[in-house]
Amino acid sequence: MSFQDNLAVLAAIDHLSGLDVLHNGETIHHIPAAPGKLGSLKLYHALAQEFDGVLNREAAERGLALFAEHVADAEAHPGKHPNIDLLFKVKAEDLTLKLKPLER
C-alpha cells in the first residue's frame, strides 16, 4: 500500500496540536500540526497508540512500513525527511523513546 493509502486507515488527528518525541523526559523532536507535516503527525500518532507511547525498534519498523514509498527517497536523500530519518536512527541505534501526542 502507498503512504496515502496507509494514512487513510489511521485515526484522525484533528484534536492534536502536534507530537513530541522525548528522550529521558526531554523533547528531542517535534512534529507540528502544520501543512506538510500532517501525514507524519498522523503516522506518529498511530505509532503512539499502537505501541503505548513507546518508539522502539519494533515501532520504528512499523513506521517505516507505513511511510511506504517515501522510505527509498529518505534513504537516497538524508535530511530531506527528518521524521523518517528519526525512525532510521531509532532502528539503527536500538533506541527507546517516548511519543507524546499534544492535545489542542
PDB file of C-alpha atoms in Angstrom:
ATOM      1  CA  MET A   1       0.000   0.000   0.000  1.00  0.00           C
ATOM      2  CA  SER A   2       1.062   3.567  -0.594  1.00  0.00           C
ATOM      3  CA  PHE A   3       1.662   6.202   2.067  1.00  0.00           C
ATOM      4  CA  GLN A   4      -1.678   7.862   1.218  1.00  0.00           C
ATOM      5  CA  ASP A   5      -3.493   4.507   1.424  1.00  0.00           C
ATOM      6  CA  ASN A   6      -1.914   3.862   4.827  1.00  0.00           C
ATOM      7  CA  LEU A   7      -2.886   7.318   6.111  1.00  0.00           C
ATOM      8  CA  ALA A   8      -6.497   6.768   5.052  1.00  0.00           C
ATOM      9  CA  VAL A   9      -6.957   3.968   7.601  1.00  0.00           C
ATOM     10  CA  LEU A  10      -5.242   5.688  10.560  1.00  0.00           C
ATOM     11  CA  ALA A  11      -7.064   7.512  13.366  1.00  0.00           C
ATOM     12  CA  ALA A  12      -7.969  11.181  12.997  1.00  0.00           C
ATOM     13  CA  ILE A  13      -5.632  13.810  14.450  1.00  0.00           C
ATOM     14  CA  ASP A  14      -7.998  16.827  14.490  1.00  0.00           C
ATOM     15  CA  HIS A  15      -7.632  17.009  18.275  1.00  0.00           C
ATOM     16  CA  LEU A  16      -3.819  17.341  18.173  1.00  0.00           C
ATOM     17  CA  SER A  17      -1.623  20.430  18.005  1.00  0.00           C
ATOM     18  CA  GLY A  18       1.448  18.254  17.436  1.00  0.00           C
ATOM     19  CA  LEU A  19       3.523  15.436  18.881  1.00  0.00           C
ATOM     20  CA  ASP A  20       6.764  15.447  20.852  1.00  0.00           C
ATOM     21  CA  VAL A  21       9.381  12.716  20.843  1.00  0.00           C
ATOM     22  CA  LEU A  22      11.114  12.516  24.220  1.00  0.00           C
ATOM     23  CA  HIS A  23      14.389  11.030  25.406  1.00  0.00           C
ATOM     24  CA  ASN A  24      14.846  10.929  29.182  1.00  0.00           C
ATOM     25  CA  GLY A  25      11.971  13.392  29.551  1.00  0.00           C
ATOM     26  CA  GLU A  26      13.490  15.947  27.157  1.00  0.00           C
ATOM     27  CA  THR A  27      11.896  16.805  23.798  1.00  0.00           C
ATOM     28  CA  ILE A  28      14.341  15.863  21.039  1.00  0.00           C
ATOM     29  CA  HIS A  29      11.949  16.054  18.070  1.00  0.00           C
ATOM     30  CA  HIS A  30       8.648  17.814  17.422  1.00  0.00           C
ATOM     31  CA  ILE A  31       6.062  17.280  14.689  1.00  0.00           C
ATOM     32  CA  PRO A  32       3.602  20.184  14.459  1.00  0.00           C
ATOM     33  CA  ALA A  33       0.026  20.042  13.183  1.00  0.00           C
ATOM     34  CA  ALA A  34       1.012  22.128  10.168  1.00  0.00           C
ATOM     35  CA  PRO A  35       0.652  21.821   6.399  1.00  0.00           C
ATOM     36  CA  GLY A  36       3.238  19.428   5.016  1.00  0.00           C
ATOM     37  CA  LYS A  37       3.586  17.666   8.391  1.00  0.00           C
ATOM     38  CA  LEU A  38       0.075  16.272   8.905  1.00  0.00           C
ATOM     39  CA  GLY A  39       0.854  12.888   7.320  1.00  0.00           C
ATOM     40  CA  SER A  40       3.840  12.397   9.602  1.00  0.00           C
ATOM     41  CA  LEU A  41       1.819  13.563  12.602  1.00  0.00           C
ATOM     42  CA  LYS A  42      -0.953  11.093  11.776  1.00  0.00           C
ATOM     43  CA  LEU A  43       1.557   8.264  11.345  1.00  0.00           C
ATOM     44  CA  TYR A  44       3.457   9.008  14.573  1.00  0.00           C
ATOM     45  CA  HIS A  45       0.141   9.345  16.450  1.00  0.00           C
ATOM     46  CA  ALA A  46      -0.821   5.898  15.177  1.00  0.00           C
ATOM     47  CA  LEU A  47       2.514   4.530  16.423  1.00  0.00           C
ATOM     48  CA  ALA A  48       1.876   6.144  19.826  1.00  0.00           C
ATOM     49  CA  GLN A  49      -1.492   4.384  20.005  1.00  0.00           C
ATOM     50  CA  GLU A  50      -0.257   1.011  18.741  1.00  0.00           C
ATOM     51  CA  PHE A  51       2.893   0.906  20.890  1.00  0.00           C
ATOM     52  CA  ASP A  52       1.576   2.594  24.066  1.00  0.00           C
ATOM     53  CA  GLY A  53       3.587   5.765  23.561  1.00  0.00           C
ATOM     54  CA  VAL A  54       6.901   3.949  23.042  1.00  0.00           C
ATOM     55  CA  LEU A  55       9.084   4.438  19.970  1.00  0.00           C
ATOM     56  CA  ASN A  56      11.475   1.493  19.832  1.00  0.00           C
ATOM     57  CA  ARG A  57      12.941  -0.722  17.114  1.00  0.00           C
ATOM     58  CA  GLU A  58       9.626  -2.550  16.543  1.00  0.00           C
ATOM     59  CA  ALA A  59       7.639   0.706  16.342  1.00  0.00           C
ATOM     60  CA  ALA A  60      10.241   2.234  14.012  1.00  0.00           C
ATOM     61  CA  GLU A  61       9.986  -0.747  11.661  1.00  0.00           C
ATOM     62  CA  ARG A  62       6.207  -0.365  11.625  1.00  0.00           C
ATOM     63  CA  GLY A  63       6.553   3.360  10.937  1.00  0.00           C
ATOM     64  CA  LEU A  64       8.929   2.736   8.049  1.00  0.00           C
ATOM     65  CA  ALA A  65       6.442   0.261   6.563  1.00  0.00           C
ATOM     66  CA  LEU A  66       3.695   2.899   6.818  1.00  0.00           C
ATOM     67  CA  PHE A  67       5.842   5.607   5.191  1.00  0.00           C
ATOM     68  CA  ALA A  68       5.974   3.203   2.216  1.00  0.00           C
ATOM     69  CA  GLU A  69       7.391   4.780  -0.956  1.00  0.00           C
ATOM     70  CA  HIS A  70       8.895   7.741   0.923  1.00  0.00           C
ATOM     71  CA  VAL A  71      11.467   5.499   2.642  1.00  0.00           C
ATOM     72  CA  ALA A  72      13.547   5.000  -0.515  1.00  0.00           C
ATOM     73  CA  ASP A  73      13.661   8.773  -1.082  1.00  0.00           C
ATOM     74  CA  ALA A  74      14.700   9.310   2.539  1.00  0.00           C
ATOM     75  CA  GLU A  75      17.493   6.741   2.171  1.00  0.00           C
ATOM     76  CA  ALA A  76      18.695   8.435  -1.026  1.00  0.00           C
ATOM     77  CA  HIS A  77      18.495  11.964   0.442  1.00  0.00           C
ATOM     78  CA  PRO A  78      19.432  12.011   4.164  1.00  0.00           C
ATOM     79  CA  GLY A  79      17.986  15.072   5.874  1.00  0.00           C
ATOM     80  CA  LYS A  80      15.137  15.548   3.383  1.00  0.00           C
ATOM     81  CA  HIS A  81      12.659  13.564   5.519  1.00  0.00           C
ATOM     82  CA  PRO A  82      13.559  14.186   9.197  1.00  0.00           C
ATOM     83  CA  ASN A  83      10.591  12.187  10.501  1.00  0.00           C
ATOM     84  CA  ILE A  84      11.734   9.123   8.558  1.00  0.00           C
ATOM     85  CA  ASP A  85      15.378   9.796   9.475  1.00  0.00           C
ATOM     86  CA  LEU A  86      14.370   9.579  13.136  1.00  0.00           C
ATOM     87  CA  LEU A  87      12.906   6.115  12.552  1.00  0.00           C
ATOM     88  CA  PHE A  88      16.158   5.038  10.849  1.00  0.00           C
ATOM     89  CA  LYS A  89      18.093   6.302  13.885  1.00  0.00           C
ATOM     90  CA  VAL A  90      15.843   4.520  16.394  1.00  0.00           C
ATOM     91  CA  LYS A  91      16.208   1.272  14.466  1.00  0.00           C
ATOM     92  CA  ALA A  92      19.978   1.553  13.867  1.00  0.00           C
ATOM     93  CA  GLU A  93      20.808   2.560  17.443  1.00  0.00           C
ATOM     94  CA  ASP A  94      18.117   0.387  19.110  1.00  0.00           C
ATOM     95  CA  LEU A  95      16.745   3.425  20.957  1.00  0.00           C
ATOM     96  CA  THR A  96      13.671   3.569  23.149  1.00  0.00           C
ATOM     97  CA  LEU A  97      11.959   6.957  23.079  1.00  0.00           C
ATOM     98  CA  LYS A  98       8.592   8.229  24.245  1.00  0.00           C
ATOM     99  CA  LEU A  99       5.876   9.591  21.962  1.00  0.00           C
ATOM    100  CA  LYS A 100       3.720  12.325  23.466  1.00  0.00           C
ATOM    101  CA  PRO A 101       0.739  13.488  21.396  1.00  0.00           C
ATOM    102  CA  LEU A 102      -0.154  17.105  22.248  1.00  0.00           C
ATOM    103  CA  GLU A 103      -3.860  17.874  22.598  1.00  0.00           C
ATOM    104  CA  ARG A 104      -5.191  21.216  21.330  1.00  0.00           C
TER     105      ARG A 104
END
